[in-house]
mmCIF file of C-alpha atoms in Angstrom:
data_model
loop_
_atom_site.group_PDB
_atom_site.id
_atom_site.type_symbol
_atom_site.label_atom_id
_atom_site.label_comp_id
_atom_site.label_asym_id
_atom_site.label_seq_id
_atom_site.Cartn_x
_atom_site.Cartn_y
_atom_site.Cartn_z
ATOM 1 C CA MET A 1 15.339 -49.140 -27.679
ATOM 2 C CA THR A 2 15.042 -52.074 -25.487
ATOM 3 C CA ILE A 3 16.608 -55.357 -26.609
ATOM 4 C CA ARG A 4 13.241 -56.835 -26.805
ATOM 5 C CA ASN A 5 11.923 -54.218 -29.077
ATOM 6 C CA TRP A 6 15.037 -54.291 -31.069
ATOM 7 C CA PHE A 7 14.785 -57.971 -31.585
ATOM 8 C CA LYS A 8 11.157 -57.398 -32.795
ATOM 9 C CA PHE A 9 12.452 -54.538 -35.080
ATOM 10 C CA SER A 10 15.129 -56.619 -36.597
ATOM 11 C CA PHE A 11 12.958 -59.618 -37.003
ATOM 12 C CA TRP A 12 10.414 -57.734 -39.016
ATOM 13 C CA ALA A 13 13.120 -56.143 -41.059
ATOM 14 C CA LEU A 14 14.467 -59.697 -41.827
ATOM 15 C CA LEU A 15 10.826 -60.907 -42.760
ATOM 16 C CA ILE A 16 10.384 -58.018 -45.107
ATOM 17 C CA GLY A 17 13.719 -58.515 -46.770
ATOM 18 C CA GLY A 18 13.295 -62.101 -47.292
ATOM 19 C CA GLY A 19 9.628 -61.845 -48.361
ATOM 20 C CA VAL A 20 10.045 -58.985 -50.814
ATOM 21 C CA ASN A 21 13.074 -60.737 -52.461
ATOM 22 C CA ALA A 22 11.409 -63.826 -52.726
ATOM 23 C CA ILE A 23 8.254 -62.167 -54.475
ATOM 24 C CA ALA A 24 10.689 -60.110 -56.608
ATOM 25 C CA SER A 25 12.702 -63.125 -57.637
ATOM 26 C CA LEU A 26 9.645 -64.851 -58.975
ATOM 27 C CA ILE A 27 9.056 -61.934 -61.339
ATOM 28 C CA ILE A 28 12.434 -60.988 -62.231
ATOM 29 C CA ARG A 29 13.938 -64.313 -62.523
ATOM 30 C CA TRP A 30 10.777 -66.274 -63.694
ATOM 31 C CA SER A 31 12.735 -67.650 -66.553
ATOM 32 C CA PHE A 32 14.935 -69.329 -64.002
ATOM 33 C CA PHE A 33 11.996 -70.800 -61.913
ATOM 34 C CA GLN A 34 9.621 -71.843 -64.796
ATOM 35 C CA PRO A 35 11.595 -74.798 -66.046
ATOM 36 C CA TYR A 36 11.529 -76.353 -62.627
ATOM 37 C CA LEU A 37 7.616 -75.978 -62.528
ATOM 38 C CA LEU A 38 7.332 -77.189 -66.060
ATOM 39 C CA ASN A 39 9.275 -80.452 -65.295
ATOM 40 C CA GLY A 40 7.724 -81.046 -62.046
ATOM 41 C CA GLU A 41 10.895 -80.454 -60.202
ATOM 42 C CA ILE A 42 9.201 -79.136 -57.080
ATOM 43 C CA GLY A 43 12.221 -79.876 -54.868
ATOM 44 C CA GLU A 44 14.597 -77.771 -56.999
ATOM 45 C CA PHE A 45 12.018 -75.042 -57.260
ATOM 46 C CA LEU A 46 11.653 -74.883 -53.362
ATOM 47 C CA ALA A 47 15.426 -74.872 -53.041
ATOM 48 C CA ALA A 48 15.924 -71.981 -55.301
ATOM 49 C CA PHE A 49 13.118 -70.141 -53.794
ATOM 50 C CA VAL A 50 14.440 -70.680 -50.269
ATOM 51 C CA TRP A 51 17.844 -69.464 -51.625
ATOM 52 C CA MET A 52 16.277 -66.232 -52.603
ATOM 53 C CA ILE A 53 14.554 -65.718 -49.103
ATOM 54 C CA PHE A 54 17.974 -66.184 -47.583
ATOM 55 C CA LEU A 55 19.410 -63.529 -50.090
ATOM 56 C CA GLY A 56 16.740 -61.278 -48.957
ATOM 57 C CA PHE A 57 17.677 -61.903 -45.470
ATOM 58 C CA THR A 58 21.344 -61.013 -46.140
ATOM 59 C CA MET A 59 20.167 -57.676 -47.871
ATOM 60 C CA SER A 60 18.076 -56.948 -44.722
ATOM 61 C CA VAL A 61 21.106 -57.468 -42.519
ATOM 62 C CA MET A 62 23.147 -55.062 -44.784
ATOM 63 C CA ALA A 63 20.226 -52.429 -44.671
ATOM 64 C CA GLN A 64 20.066 -52.691 -40.748
ATOM 65 C CA ALA A 65 23.764 -52.015 -40.530
ATOM 66 C CA GLY A 66 23.587 -49.118 -43.021
ATOM 67 C CA PHE A 67 20.412 -47.708 -41.054
ATOM 68 C CA PHE A 68 22.214 -47.491 -37.601
ATOM 69 C CA ALA A 69 25.378 -46.185 -39.380
ATOM 70 C CA TYR A 70 23.204 -43.513 -40.857
ATOM 71 C CA LEU A 71 21.662 -42.584 -37.571
ATOM 72 C CA THR A 72 25.190 -41.945 -36.254
ATOM 73 C CA LEU A 73 26.171 -39.976 -39.509
ATOM 74 C CA HIS A 74 23.019 -37.903 -39.194
ATOM 75 C CA GLN A 75 23.725 -36.905 -35.541
ATOM 76 C CA VAL A 76 27.522 -36.198 -36.442
ATOM 77 C CA GLY A 77 26.470 -33.960 -39.318
ATOM 78 C CA VAL A 78 23.981 -31.886 -37.233
ATOM 79 C CA ASN A 79 26.640 -31.492 -34.633
ATOM 80 C CA ILE A 80 29.393 -30.469 -37.215
ATOM 81 C CA PHE A 81 27.356 -27.984 -39.159
ATOM 82 C CA ARG A 82 25.410 -26.600 -36.175
ATOM 83 C CA SER A 83 22.339 -26.127 -38.246
ATOM 84 C CA LEU A 84 19.692 -28.592 -39.399
ATOM 85 C CA THR A 85 19.029 -26.196 -42.360
ATOM 86 C CA LEU A 86 22.794 -26.411 -43.569
ATOM 87 C CA TRP A 87 22.920 -30.056 -42.947
ATOM 88 C CA ASN A 88 19.817 -30.641 -45.144
ATOM 89 C CA TRP A 89 21.487 -28.572 -47.913
ATOM 90 C CA ILE A 90 24.601 -30.817 -47.646
ATOM 91 C CA GLN A 91 22.416 -33.834 -47.827
ATOM 92 C CA MET A 92 20.668 -32.593 -51.044
ATOM 93 C CA LEU A 93 24.112 -32.009 -52.514
ATOM 94 C CA LEU A 94 25.043 -35.458 -51.594
ATOM 95 C CA ILE A 95 21.838 -36.932 -53.072
ATOM 96 C CA ILE A 96 22.739 -35.257 -56.524
ATOM 97 C CA ILE A 97 26.198 -36.542 -56.482
ATOM 98 C CA VAL A 98 25.026 -40.167 -55.593
ATOM 99 C CA LEU A 99 22.442 -40.058 -58.498
ATOM 100 C CA ALA A 100 24.944 -38.632 -61.007
ATOM 101 C CA ASP A 101 27.600 -41.238 -60.031
ATOM 102 C CA ILE A 102 24.842 -44.100 -60.563
ATOM 103 C CA ILE A 103 23.927 -42.735 -64.053
ATOM 104 C CA ILE A 104 27.495 -41.933 -65.197
ATOM 105 C CA PHE A 105 29.644 -44.614 -63.793
ATOM 106 C CA ARG A 106 27.408 -47.446 -62.963
ATOM 107 C CA PHE A 107 24.631 -47.436 -65.547
ATOM 108 C CA SER A 108 26.176 -45.720 -68.652
ATOM 109 C CA PRO A 109 29.025 -48.260 -68.990
ATOM 110 C CA GLY A 110 26.458 -51.130 -69.291
ATOM 111 C CA ALA A 111 23.752 -49.372 -71.414
ATOM 112 C CA GLU A 112 24.288 -50.531 -74.935
ATOM 113 C CA THR A 113 20.722 -50.316 -76.211
ATOM 114 C CA ILE A 114 17.541 -48.163 -75.568
ATOM 115 C CA ALA A 115 16.204 -51.268 -73.644
ATOM 116 C CA ASP A 116 19.164 -50.980 -71.331
ATOM 117 C CA TRP A 117 18.258 -47.353 -70.570
ATOM 118 C CA VAL A 118 14.713 -47.937 -70.247
ATOM 119 C CA PHE A 119 15.445 -50.673 -67.595
ATOM 120 C CA TYR A 120 17.940 -48.475 -65.727
ATOM 121 C CA VAL A 121 15.627 -45.554 -65.830
ATOM 122 C CA PHE A 122 12.973 -47.843 -64.372
ATOM 123 C CA LEU A 123 15.214 -48.772 -61.386
ATOM 124 C CA LEU A 124 16.095 -44.987 -60.775
ATOM 125 C CA VAL A 125 12.439 -44.264 -60.666
ATOM 126 C CA VAL A 126 11.809 -46.907 -58.061
ATOM 127 C CA LEU A 127 14.584 -45.817 -56.073
ATOM 128 C CA VAL A 128 13.648 -41.970 -56.132
ATOM 129 C CA GLY A 129 9.883 -42.672 -56.150
ATOM 130 C CA ALA A 130 10.153 -44.841 -53.063
ATOM 131 C CA ALA A 131 12.521 -42.226 -51.455
ATOM 132 C CA VAL A 132 10.059 -39.417 -51.955
ATOM 133 C CA ALA A 133 7.027 -41.595 -50.948
ATOM 134 C CA THR A 134 8.829 -42.580 -47.752
ATOM 135 C CA GLY A 135 9.903 -38.996 -47.075
ATOM 136 C CA LEU A 136 6.321 -37.683 -47.420
ATOM 137 C CA LYS A 137 4.906 -40.292 -45.253
ATOM 138 C CA LYS A 138 7.587 -39.646 -42.705
ATOM 139 C CA VAL A 139 6.507 -35.995 -42.680
ATOM 140 C CA LYS A 140 2.855 -36.881 -42.365
ATOM 141 C CA MET A 141 3.685 -39.213 -39.465
ATOM 142 C CA THR A 142 5.888 -36.777 -37.563
ATOM 143 C CA GLN A 143 4.470 -33.371 -38.669
ATOM 144 C CA LYS A 144 7.990 -32.242 -39.010
ATOM 145 C CA PRO A 145 8.789 -30.909 -42.637
ATOM 146 C CA HIS A 146 12.415 -30.868 -42.029
ATOM 147 C CA VAL A 147 12.658 -34.633 -41.901
ATOM 148 C CA LEU A 148 11.742 -34.940 -45.553
ATOM 149 C CA ILE A 149 15.383 -34.149 -46.893
ATOM 150 C CA SER A 150 16.974 -36.494 -44.229
ATOM 151 C CA THR A 151 14.447 -39.394 -45.205
ATOM 152 C CA ILE A 152 15.101 -38.934 -48.941
ATOM 153 C CA PHE A 153 18.940 -38.761 -48.271
ATOM 154 C CA PHE A 154 18.838 -42.086 -46.394
ATOM 155 C CA MET A 155 16.615 -43.772 -48.862
ATOM 156 C CA ILE A 156 18.781 -42.724 -51.831
ATOM 157 C CA VAL A 157 22.359 -42.368 -50.760
ATOM 158 C CA VAL A 158 22.494 -45.008 -48.003
ATOM 159 C CA THR A 159 20.486 -47.480 -50.080
ATOM 160 C CA SER A 160 22.743 -46.861 -53.019
ATOM 161 C CA LEU A 161 25.782 -47.670 -50.824
ATOM 162 C CA GLU A 162 24.184 -50.889 -49.879
ATOM 163 C CA TRP A 163 23.379 -51.525 -53.552
ATOM 164 C CA ILE A 164 26.915 -50.870 -54.540
ATOM 165 C CA ILE A 165 27.747 -54.748 -54.419
ATOM 166 C CA ALA A 166 25.466 -55.313 -57.549
ATOM 167 C CA LEU A 167 26.159 -51.879 -59.168
ATOM 168 C CA MET A 168 29.765 -52.593 -59.420
ATOM 169 C CA GLY A 169 29.409 -56.028 -60.961
ATOM 170 C CA ARG A 170 30.113 -56.464 -64.625
ATOM 171 C CA GLN A 171 29.105 -60.193 -65.180
ATOM 172 C CA ASP A 172 26.807 -60.912 -68.116
ATOM 173 C CA ASN A 173 23.706 -61.500 -65.877
ATOM 174 C CA ILE A 174 24.514 -58.639 -63.428
ATOM 175 C CA ASP A 175 21.428 -56.770 -64.385
ATOM 176 C CA VAL A 176 19.279 -59.469 -62.932
ATOM 177 C CA TYR A 177 20.903 -58.870 -59.530
ATOM 178 C CA VAL A 178 20.922 -55.115 -59.952
ATOM 179 C CA ALA A 179 17.247 -55.264 -60.148
ATOM 180 C CA LEU A 180 16.699 -58.137 -57.677
ATOM 181 C CA LEU A 181 18.755 -56.542 -54.748
ATOM 182 C CA LEU A 182 17.145 -53.130 -55.047
ATOM 183 C CA PHE A 183 13.630 -54.173 -53.933
ATOM 184 C CA PRO A 184 14.579 -55.614 -50.575
ATOM 185 C CA LEU A 185 16.889 -52.750 -49.674
ATOM 186 C CA VAL A 186 14.179 -50.147 -50.497
ATOM 187 C CA ALA A 187 11.470 -52.077 -48.674
ATOM 188 C CA VAL A 188 13.640 -52.684 -45.498
ATOM 189 C CA ASN A 189 15.017 -49.128 -45.355
ATOM 190 C CA ALA A 190 11.526 -47.763 -45.736
ATOM 191 C CA PHE A 191 10.298 -49.881 -42.949
ATOM 192 C CA GLN A 192 13.227 -48.943 -40.670
ATOM 193 C CA ILE A 193 12.947 -45.156 -41.125
ATOM 194 C CA LEU A 194 9.129 -45.140 -40.654
ATOM 195 C CA MET A 195 8.805 -47.590 -37.877
ATOM 196 C CA LEU A 196 11.839 -46.728 -35.567
ATOM 197 C CA PRO A 197 9.749 -44.083 -33.628
ATOM 198 C CA LYS A 198 7.040 -46.621 -32.870
ATOM 199 C CA TYR A 199 9.730 -49.066 -31.379
ATOM 200 C CA ASN A 200 11.340 -46.230 -29.476
ATOM 201 C CA ALA A 201 8.197 -45.162 -27.934
ATOM 202 C CA GLN A 202 7.201 -48.748 -27.037
ATOM 203 C CA SER A 203 10.459 -49.101 -25.420
ATOM 204 C CA GLU A 204 9.928 -46.090 -23.274
ATOM 205 C CA VAL A 205 6.533 -47.575 -22.343
ATOM 206 C CA ASP A 206 8.211 -50.795 -21.438
ATOM 207 C CA ARG A 207 10.833 -48.943 -19.387
ATOM 208 C CA LYS A 208 8.253 -47.256 -17.377
ATOM 209 C CA LYS A 209 6.199 -50.506 -16.762
ATOM 210 C CA LEU A 210 9.350 -52.201 -15.597
ATOM 211 C CA GLU A 211 10.276 -49.210 -13.149
ATOM 212 C CA GLU A 212 6.634 -49.552 -11.766
ATOM 213 C CA ARG A 213 6.925 -53.236 -11.172
ATOM 214 C CA ARG A 214 10.137 -52.620 -9.560
ATOM 215 C CA LYS A 215 8.784 -49.975 -7.206
ATOM 216 C CA ALA A 216 5.769 -52.271 -6.474
ATOM 217 C CA ARG A 217 8.077 -55.281 -5.463
ATOM 218 C CA LYS A 218 10.151 -52.889 -3.285
ATOM 219 C CA GLU A 219 6.877 -51.648 -1.688
ATOM 220 C CA VAL A 220 5.755 -55.159 -0.978
ATOM 221 C CA VAL A 221 9.002 -56.130 0.671
ATOM 222 C CA ARG A 222 9.082 -52.971 2.715
ATOM 223 C CA THR A 223 5.544 -53.765 3.851
ATOM 224 C CA ALA A 224 6.470 -57.374 4.541
ATOM 225 C CA LYS A 225 9.413 -56.313 6.788
ATOM 226 C CA ALA A 226 7.290 -53.841 8.557
#
């Protein structure tokens, strides 16, 4: 990917992370924002809203780092196991382990009521549902069925590792951030896994155009000298 397209890719990922987190915060933390509006404290409301946007930017940066780490891991996995099919089976096993870890060690200790379990199950449905939907979209875009498992692996396992900061918390209001941080991570990761081929293809087009311009300049100089 060229620097120009990498910048565009990262910029859009930042906007998605900030925007999704801002919208999600208005819904999830409405009880926090509502008093500012009721009391006419618009400045405080905007300050809190901007803070949520920057929190989304932070999640986006983490997601981008995780994405490029996954690209390396995926290539290493394929090279080690010498078979894409075997590597997909390994990824499926890791998906099961990560989901079990989230349920047993992250959610169970904090689930004291039925309402808590409903909340945690909803988050799992969001995570897994987004992963499956993204995987199906990736297959449709590429016409390559084998990318389904890799995409779901990325969307579940890598997103969960990025989400671990909130999952490991034990503060009284940690569930708010567990929910809040999930949405920008899922949105940014879905954007990255789906749109990377577009930016890679555009980078190839840009390189060809640059090479053509270089050849044209050399031809002009050669003609002038002649």
